CSV table of C-alpha atoms and ligand atoms in Angstrom, one decimal:
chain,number,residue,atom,x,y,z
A,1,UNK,CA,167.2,48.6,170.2
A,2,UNK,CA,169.1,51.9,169.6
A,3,UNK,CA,170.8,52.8,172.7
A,4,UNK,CA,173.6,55.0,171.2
A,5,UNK,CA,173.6,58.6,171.8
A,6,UNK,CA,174.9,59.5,168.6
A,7,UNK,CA,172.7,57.3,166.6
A,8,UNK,CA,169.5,58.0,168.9
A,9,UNK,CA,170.3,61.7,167.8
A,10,UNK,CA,170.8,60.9,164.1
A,11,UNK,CA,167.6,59.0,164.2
A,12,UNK,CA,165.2,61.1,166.5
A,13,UNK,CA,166.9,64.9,166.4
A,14,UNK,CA,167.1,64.0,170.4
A,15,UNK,CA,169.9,65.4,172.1
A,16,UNK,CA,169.6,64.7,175.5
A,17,UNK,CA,171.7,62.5,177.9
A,18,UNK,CA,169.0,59.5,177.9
A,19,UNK,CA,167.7,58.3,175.2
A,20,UNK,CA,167.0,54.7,174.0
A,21,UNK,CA,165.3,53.9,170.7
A,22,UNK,CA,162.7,50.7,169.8
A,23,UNK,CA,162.5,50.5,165.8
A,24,UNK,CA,160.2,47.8,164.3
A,25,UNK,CA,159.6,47.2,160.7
A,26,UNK,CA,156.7,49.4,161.0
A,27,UNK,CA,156.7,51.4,164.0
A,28,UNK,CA,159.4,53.4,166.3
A,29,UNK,CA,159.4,54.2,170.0
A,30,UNK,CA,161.6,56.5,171.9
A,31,UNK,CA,162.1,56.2,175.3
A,32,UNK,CA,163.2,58.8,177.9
A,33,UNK,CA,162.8,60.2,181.5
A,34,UNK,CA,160.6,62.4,182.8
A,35,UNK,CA,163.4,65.3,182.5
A,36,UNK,CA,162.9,65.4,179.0
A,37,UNK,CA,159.5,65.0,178.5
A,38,UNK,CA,158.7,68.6,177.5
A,39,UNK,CA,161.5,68.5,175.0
A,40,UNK,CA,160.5,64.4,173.8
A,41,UNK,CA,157.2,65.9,173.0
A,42,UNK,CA,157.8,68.8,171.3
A,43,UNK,CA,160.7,67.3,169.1
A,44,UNK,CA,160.3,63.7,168.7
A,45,UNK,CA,157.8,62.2,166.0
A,46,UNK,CA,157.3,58.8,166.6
A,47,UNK,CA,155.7,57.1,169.8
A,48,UNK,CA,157.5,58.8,172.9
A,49,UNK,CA,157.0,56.6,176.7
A,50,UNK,CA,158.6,58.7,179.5
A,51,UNK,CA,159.8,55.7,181.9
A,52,UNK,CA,159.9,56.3,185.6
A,53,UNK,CA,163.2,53.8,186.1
A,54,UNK,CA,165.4,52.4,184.0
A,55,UNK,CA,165.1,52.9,179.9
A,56,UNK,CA,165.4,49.1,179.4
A,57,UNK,CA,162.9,48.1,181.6
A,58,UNK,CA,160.3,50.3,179.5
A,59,UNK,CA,162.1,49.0,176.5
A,60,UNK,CA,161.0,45.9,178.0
A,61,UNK,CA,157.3,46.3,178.5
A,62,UNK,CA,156.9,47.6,175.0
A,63,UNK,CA,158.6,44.3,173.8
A,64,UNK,CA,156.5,42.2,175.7
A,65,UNK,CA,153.0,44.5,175.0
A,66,UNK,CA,153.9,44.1,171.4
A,67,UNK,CA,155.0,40.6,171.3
A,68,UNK,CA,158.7,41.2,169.4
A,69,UNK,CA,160.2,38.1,169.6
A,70,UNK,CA,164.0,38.8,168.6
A,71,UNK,CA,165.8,41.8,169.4
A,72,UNK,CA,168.8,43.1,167.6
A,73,UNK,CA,171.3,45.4,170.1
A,74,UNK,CA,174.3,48.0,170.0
A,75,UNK,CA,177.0,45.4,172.0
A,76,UNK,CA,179.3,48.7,172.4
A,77,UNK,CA,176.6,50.4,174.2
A,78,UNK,CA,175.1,47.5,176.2
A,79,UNK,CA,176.3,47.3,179.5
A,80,UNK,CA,176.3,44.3,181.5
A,81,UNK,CA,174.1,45.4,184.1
A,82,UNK,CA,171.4,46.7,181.2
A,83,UNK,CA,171.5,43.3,179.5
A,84,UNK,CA,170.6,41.1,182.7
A,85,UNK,CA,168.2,43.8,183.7
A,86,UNK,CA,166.4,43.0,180.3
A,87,UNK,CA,167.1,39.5,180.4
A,88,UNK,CA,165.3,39.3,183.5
A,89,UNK,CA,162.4,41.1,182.1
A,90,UNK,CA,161.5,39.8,179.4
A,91,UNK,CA,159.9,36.3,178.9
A,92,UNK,CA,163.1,33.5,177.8
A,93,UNK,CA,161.3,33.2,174.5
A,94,UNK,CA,162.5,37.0,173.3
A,95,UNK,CA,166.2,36.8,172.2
A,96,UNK,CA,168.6,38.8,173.0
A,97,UNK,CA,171.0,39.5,170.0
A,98,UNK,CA,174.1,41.9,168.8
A,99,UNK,CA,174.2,43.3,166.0
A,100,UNK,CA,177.3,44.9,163.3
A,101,UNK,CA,176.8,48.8,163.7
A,102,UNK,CA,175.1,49.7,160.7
A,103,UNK,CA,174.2,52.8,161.9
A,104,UNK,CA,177.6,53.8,162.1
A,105,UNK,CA,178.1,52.7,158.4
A,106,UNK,CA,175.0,55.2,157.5
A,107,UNK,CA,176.1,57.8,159.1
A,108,UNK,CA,179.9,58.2,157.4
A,109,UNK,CA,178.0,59.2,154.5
A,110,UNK,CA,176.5,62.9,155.2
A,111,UNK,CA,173.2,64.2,154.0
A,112,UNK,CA,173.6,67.9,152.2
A,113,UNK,CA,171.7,69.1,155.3
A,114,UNK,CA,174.7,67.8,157.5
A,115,UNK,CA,177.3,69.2,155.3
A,116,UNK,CA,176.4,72.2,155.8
A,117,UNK,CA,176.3,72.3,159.5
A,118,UNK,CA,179.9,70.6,159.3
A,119,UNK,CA,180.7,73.8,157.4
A,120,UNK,CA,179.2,76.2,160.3
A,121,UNK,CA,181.5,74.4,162.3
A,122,UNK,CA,184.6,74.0,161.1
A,123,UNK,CA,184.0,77.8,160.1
A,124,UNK,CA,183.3,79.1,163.8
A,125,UNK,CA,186.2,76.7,165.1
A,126,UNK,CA,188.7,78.5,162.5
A,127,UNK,CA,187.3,81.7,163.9
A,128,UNK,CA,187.8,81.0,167.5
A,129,UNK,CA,191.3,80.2,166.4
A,130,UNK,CA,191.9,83.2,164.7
A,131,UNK,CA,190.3,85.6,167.6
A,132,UNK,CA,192.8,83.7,169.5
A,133,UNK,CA,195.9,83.6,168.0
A,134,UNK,CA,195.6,87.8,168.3
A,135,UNK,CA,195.9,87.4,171.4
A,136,UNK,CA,198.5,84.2,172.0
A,137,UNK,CA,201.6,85.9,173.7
A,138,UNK,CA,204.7,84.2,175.5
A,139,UNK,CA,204.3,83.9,179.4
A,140,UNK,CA,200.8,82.5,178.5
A,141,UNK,CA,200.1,79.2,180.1
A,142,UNK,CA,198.9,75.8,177.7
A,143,UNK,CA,195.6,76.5,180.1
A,144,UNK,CA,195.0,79.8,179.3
A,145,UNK,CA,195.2,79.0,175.8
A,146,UNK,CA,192.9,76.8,175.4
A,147,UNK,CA,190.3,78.3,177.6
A,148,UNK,CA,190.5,81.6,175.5
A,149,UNK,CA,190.1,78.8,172.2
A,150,UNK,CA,186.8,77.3,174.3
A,151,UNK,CA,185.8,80.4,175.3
A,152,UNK,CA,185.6,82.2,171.4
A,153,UNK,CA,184.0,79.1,170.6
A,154,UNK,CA,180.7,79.5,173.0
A,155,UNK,CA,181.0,83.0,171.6
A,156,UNK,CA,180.9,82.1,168.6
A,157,UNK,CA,177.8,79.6,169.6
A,158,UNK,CA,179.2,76.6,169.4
A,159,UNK,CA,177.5,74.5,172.5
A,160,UNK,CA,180.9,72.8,173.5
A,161,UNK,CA,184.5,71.8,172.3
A,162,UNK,CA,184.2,68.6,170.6
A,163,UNK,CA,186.6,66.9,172.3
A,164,UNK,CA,189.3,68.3,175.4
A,165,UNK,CA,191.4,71.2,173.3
A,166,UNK,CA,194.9,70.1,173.0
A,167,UNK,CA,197.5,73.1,173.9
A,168,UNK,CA,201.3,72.2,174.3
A,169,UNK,CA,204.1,73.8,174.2
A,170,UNK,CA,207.8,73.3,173.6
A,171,UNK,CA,209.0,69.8,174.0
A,172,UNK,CA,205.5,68.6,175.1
A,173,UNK,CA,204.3,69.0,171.7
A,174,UNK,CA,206.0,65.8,171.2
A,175,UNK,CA,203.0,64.3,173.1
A,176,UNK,CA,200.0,63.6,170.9
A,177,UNK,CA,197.0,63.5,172.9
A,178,UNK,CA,199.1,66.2,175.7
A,179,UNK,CA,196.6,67.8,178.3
A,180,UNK,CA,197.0,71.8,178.8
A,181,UNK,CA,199.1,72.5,181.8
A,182,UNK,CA,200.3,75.4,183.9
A,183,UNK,CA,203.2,75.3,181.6
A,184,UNK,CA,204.2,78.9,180.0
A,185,UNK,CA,204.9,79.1,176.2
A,186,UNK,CA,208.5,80.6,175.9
A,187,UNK,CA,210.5,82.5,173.5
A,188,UNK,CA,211.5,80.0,170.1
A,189,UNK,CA,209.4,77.1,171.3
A,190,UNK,CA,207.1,75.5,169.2
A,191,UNK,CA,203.0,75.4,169.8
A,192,UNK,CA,200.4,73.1,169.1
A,193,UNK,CA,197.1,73.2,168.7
A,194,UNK,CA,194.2,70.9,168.3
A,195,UNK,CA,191.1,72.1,168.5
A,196,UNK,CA,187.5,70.9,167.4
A,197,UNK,CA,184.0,72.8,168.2
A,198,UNK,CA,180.7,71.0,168.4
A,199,UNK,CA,177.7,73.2,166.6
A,200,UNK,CA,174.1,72.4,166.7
A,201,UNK,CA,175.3,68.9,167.1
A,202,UNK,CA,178.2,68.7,164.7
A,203,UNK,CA,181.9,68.2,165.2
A,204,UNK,CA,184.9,70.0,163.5
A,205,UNK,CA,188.5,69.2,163.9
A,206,UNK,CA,191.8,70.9,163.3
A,207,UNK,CA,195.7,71.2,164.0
A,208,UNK,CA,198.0,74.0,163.5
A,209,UNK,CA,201.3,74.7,164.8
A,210,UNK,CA,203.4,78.1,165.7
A,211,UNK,CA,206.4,78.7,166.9
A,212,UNK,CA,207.4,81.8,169.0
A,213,UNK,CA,210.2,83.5,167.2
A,214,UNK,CA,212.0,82.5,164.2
A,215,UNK,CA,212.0,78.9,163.4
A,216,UNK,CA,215.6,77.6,163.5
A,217,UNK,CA,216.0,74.8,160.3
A,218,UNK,CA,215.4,71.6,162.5
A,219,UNK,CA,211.8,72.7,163.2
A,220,UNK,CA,211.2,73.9,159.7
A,221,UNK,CA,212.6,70.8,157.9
A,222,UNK,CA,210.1,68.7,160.4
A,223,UNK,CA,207.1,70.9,159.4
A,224,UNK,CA,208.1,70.8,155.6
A,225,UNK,CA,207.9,66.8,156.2
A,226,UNK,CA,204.3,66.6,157.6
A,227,UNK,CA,203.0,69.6,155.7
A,228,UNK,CA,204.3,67.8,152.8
A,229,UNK,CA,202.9,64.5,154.1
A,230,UNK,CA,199.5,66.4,154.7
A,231,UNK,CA,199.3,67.1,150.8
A,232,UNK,CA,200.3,64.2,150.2
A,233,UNK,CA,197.3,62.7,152.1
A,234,UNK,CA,194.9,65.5,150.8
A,235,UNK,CA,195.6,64.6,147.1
A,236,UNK,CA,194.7,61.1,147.5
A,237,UNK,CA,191.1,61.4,149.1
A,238,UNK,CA,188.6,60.7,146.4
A,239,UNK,CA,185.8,58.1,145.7
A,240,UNK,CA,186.7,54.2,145.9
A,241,UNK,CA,190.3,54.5,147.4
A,242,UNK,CA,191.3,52.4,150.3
A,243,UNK,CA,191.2,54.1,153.2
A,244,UNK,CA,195.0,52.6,153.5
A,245,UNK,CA,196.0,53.8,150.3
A,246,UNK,CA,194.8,57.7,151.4
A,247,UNK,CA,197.2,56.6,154.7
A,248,UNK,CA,199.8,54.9,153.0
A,249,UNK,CA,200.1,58.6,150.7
A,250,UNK,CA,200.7,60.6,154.1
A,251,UNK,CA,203.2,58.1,155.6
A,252,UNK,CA,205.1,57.3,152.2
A,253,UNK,CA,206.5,60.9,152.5
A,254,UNK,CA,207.1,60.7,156.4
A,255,UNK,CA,209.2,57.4,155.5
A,256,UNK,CA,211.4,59.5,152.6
A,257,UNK,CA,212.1,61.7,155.3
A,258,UNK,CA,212.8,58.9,158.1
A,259,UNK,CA,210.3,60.0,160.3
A,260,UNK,CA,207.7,56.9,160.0
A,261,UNK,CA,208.5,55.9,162.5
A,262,UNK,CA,207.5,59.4,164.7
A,263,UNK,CA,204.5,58.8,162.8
A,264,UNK,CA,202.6,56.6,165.9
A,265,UNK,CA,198.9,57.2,164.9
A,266,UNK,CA,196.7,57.0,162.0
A,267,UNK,CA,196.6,59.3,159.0
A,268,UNK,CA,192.6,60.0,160.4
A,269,UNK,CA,189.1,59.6,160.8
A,270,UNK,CA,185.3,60.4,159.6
A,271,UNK,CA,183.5,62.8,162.0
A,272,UNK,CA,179.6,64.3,162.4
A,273,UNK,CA,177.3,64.1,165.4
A,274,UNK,CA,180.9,62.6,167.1
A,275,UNK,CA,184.2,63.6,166.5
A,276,UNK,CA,186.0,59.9,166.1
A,277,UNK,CA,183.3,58.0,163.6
A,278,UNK,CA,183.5,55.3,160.7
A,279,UNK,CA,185.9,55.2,158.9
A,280,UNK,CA,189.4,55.1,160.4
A,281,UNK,CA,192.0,56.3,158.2
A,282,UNK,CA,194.6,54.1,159.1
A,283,UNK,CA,197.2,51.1,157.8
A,284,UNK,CA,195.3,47.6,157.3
A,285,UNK,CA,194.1,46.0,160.2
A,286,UNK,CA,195.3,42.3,160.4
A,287,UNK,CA,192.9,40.0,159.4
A,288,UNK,CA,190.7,42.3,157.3
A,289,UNK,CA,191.5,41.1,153.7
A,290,UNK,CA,192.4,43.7,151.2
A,291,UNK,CA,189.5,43.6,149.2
A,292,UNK,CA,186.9,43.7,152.6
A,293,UNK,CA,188.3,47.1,153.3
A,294,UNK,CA,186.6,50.4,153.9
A,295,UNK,CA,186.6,52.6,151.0
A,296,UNK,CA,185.9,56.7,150.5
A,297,UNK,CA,182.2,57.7,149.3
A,298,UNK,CA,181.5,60.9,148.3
A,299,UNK,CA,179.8,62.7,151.0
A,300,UNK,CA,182.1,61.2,153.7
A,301,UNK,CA,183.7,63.9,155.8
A,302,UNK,CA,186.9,62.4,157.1
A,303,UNK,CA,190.5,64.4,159.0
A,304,UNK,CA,193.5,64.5,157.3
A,305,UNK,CA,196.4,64.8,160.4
A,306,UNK,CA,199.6,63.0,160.1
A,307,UNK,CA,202.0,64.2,162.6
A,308,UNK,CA,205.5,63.6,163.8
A,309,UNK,CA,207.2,63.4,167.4
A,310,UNK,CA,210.5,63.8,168.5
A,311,UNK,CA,211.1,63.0,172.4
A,312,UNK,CA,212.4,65.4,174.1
A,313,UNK,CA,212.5,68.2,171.1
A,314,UNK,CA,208.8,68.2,170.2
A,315,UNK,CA,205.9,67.3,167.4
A,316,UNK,CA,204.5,68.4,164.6
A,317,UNK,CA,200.6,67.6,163.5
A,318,UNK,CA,198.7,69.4,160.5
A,319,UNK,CA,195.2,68.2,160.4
A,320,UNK,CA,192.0,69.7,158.8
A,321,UNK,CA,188.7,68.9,158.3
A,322,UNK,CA,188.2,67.2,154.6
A,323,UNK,CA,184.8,66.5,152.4
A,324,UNK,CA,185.1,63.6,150.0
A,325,UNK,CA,183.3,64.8,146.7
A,326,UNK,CA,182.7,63.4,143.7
A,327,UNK,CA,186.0,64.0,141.8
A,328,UNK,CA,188.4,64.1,144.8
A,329,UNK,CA,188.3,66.3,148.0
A,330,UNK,CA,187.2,69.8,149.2
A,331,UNK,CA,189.8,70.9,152.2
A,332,UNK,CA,186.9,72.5,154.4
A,333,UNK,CA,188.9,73.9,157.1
A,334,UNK,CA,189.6,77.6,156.1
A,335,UNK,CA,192.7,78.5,158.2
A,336,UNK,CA,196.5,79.0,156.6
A,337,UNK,CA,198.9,75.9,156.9
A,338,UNK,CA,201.9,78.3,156.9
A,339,UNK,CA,203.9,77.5,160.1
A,340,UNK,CA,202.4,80.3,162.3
A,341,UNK,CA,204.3,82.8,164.7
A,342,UNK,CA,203.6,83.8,167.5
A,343,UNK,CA,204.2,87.8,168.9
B,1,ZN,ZN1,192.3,67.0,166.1
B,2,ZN,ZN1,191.4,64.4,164.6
């Protein structure tokens, strides 16, 4: 039982907000609501039931009609409430049982088909960037910012940002994950950006940084660190590596320039039909033995985005979008990495 959006899409092509998947050795059913039902039928190839209540309780008639006697779920996208709902409907001989997410594991390696339309979108973000930044004055709010950013995206015709666009300014670049506010980018403050699209389903990512004015040496010294730290990360993305080895690369050159510990996330991640996706780029998670740890395929598209963050003065994050090929890496995001001015 598939219940995942992401993987429902990756399975069916279905893109909707209710989906839930049946897959059987030797048949498939997709399940939705009546909503959908023009688009189920006209997109979906296997067995489609349009239920009239909840998806599980279709889910469960099917089970029953067909006599499956043990059922392997999603635990992350089980809720309590769906499993006792199921439990209740189905007969006590059917079990109920979790399963690792292989999906997840199938999708970190892209089909050609889906490298390409991670290309269209890392392409169109990079654009809606660019339109941007001809624009990007002081006195403009983080706000405006990023809705100009979102807004050159749907131009563009991406169908959404791929995740809340990240605009700070000054000393909140120092926050990672900051939300755009009414604050006004100044004259010699620094701005970050973080910005992903989502097109025809698929997910780009990227960081850059400006500063308004010219750059006195502390901030140019901190981006010469992660830039640095960046390439560093870049350079060690091929086949086979440890995905705490391509980490380790980054955050070797943050430590030579004592900033690891301003380093407070991981180096970073896959992404496709979802922005975060297997695998993490990050240090070795305890209790995972060495030799049990994820390591880069080619065909994997992964972020590369170590950052540093001063309280109080502000941060510093470089991040593109990266394909993992056969001999090393192909840097797919298009935009400079030159520490970018603002008018
Ligand atoms: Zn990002
Ligand atoms: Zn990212």
């Amino acid at each position: 039982m598939v219940s995942s959006p992401a993987n429902v899409q990756y399975l069916s092509g279905f893109n909707g907000s209710n989906g839930l998947m049946l897959l059987a050795p030797s048949e498939a059913h997709f399940i939705t609501d009546p909503r959908y039902a023009q688009e189920a039928s006209e997109t979906i190839t296997c067995k489609v039931h349009i239920a009239k209540g909840p998806l599980a309780l279709e889910a469960a008639k099917i089970i029953k009609r067909k006599r499956f006697k043990k059922i392997g779920f999603e635990p992350a996208w089980m809720n309590m409430a769906e499993h006792g709902r199921l439990e209740k409907a189905l007969p006590s001989r059917v079990l109920l049982h979790p399963v690792a997410p292989f999906l997840e594991d199938l999708r970190a390696v892209k089909s050609p088909e889906e490298i390409a339309l991670i290309r269209h979108s890392v392409n169109a973000n990079s654009e809606a960037y660019a339109r941007t930044m001809k624009r990007v004055r002081t006195g403009l709010r983080e706000l405006e910012i990023a809705a100009e950013l979102e807004f050159q995206m749907k131009v563009l015709g991406c169908e959404k940002p791929a995740f809340e666009t990240i605009v700070a300014v000054g000393e909140r670049t120092a926050l990672p994950h900051a939300h755009p506010s009414l604050r006004r980018l100044q004259a010699n403050e620094l701005l970050l950006i973080d910005m992903g699209a989502t097109l025809d389903g698929y997910t780009s990512d990227m960081t850059r940084v400006l500063f308004a004015g010219k750059p006195p040496k502390k901030v140019r010294d901190l981006y010469q660190a992660v830039l640095e730290a960046q390439l560093a990360g870049l350079d060690a993305v091929r086949p086979d590596i440890a995905v705490s080895q391509v980490d380790g690369a980054a955050r070797n050159v943050l430590k030579s320039h004592k900033l690891d510990k301003q380093f407070v996330h991981s180096t970073g991640h896959g992404l496709g039909l979802e922005i975060h996706e297997t695998p993490k780029i990050g240090k070795l998670q305890k209790g995972v033995k060495k030799k049990d740890e994820i390591k880069l395929r080619a065909g994997m598209v992964i972020t590369i985005e170590p950052g540093a963050y001063i309280a109080g003065f502000g941060g510093v994050r470089i991040e593109d979008t990266v394909l993992v090929t056969e001999r090393g890496c192909e840097v797919l995001t298009p935009t400079s990495k030159e520490l970018g001015g603002v008018v």
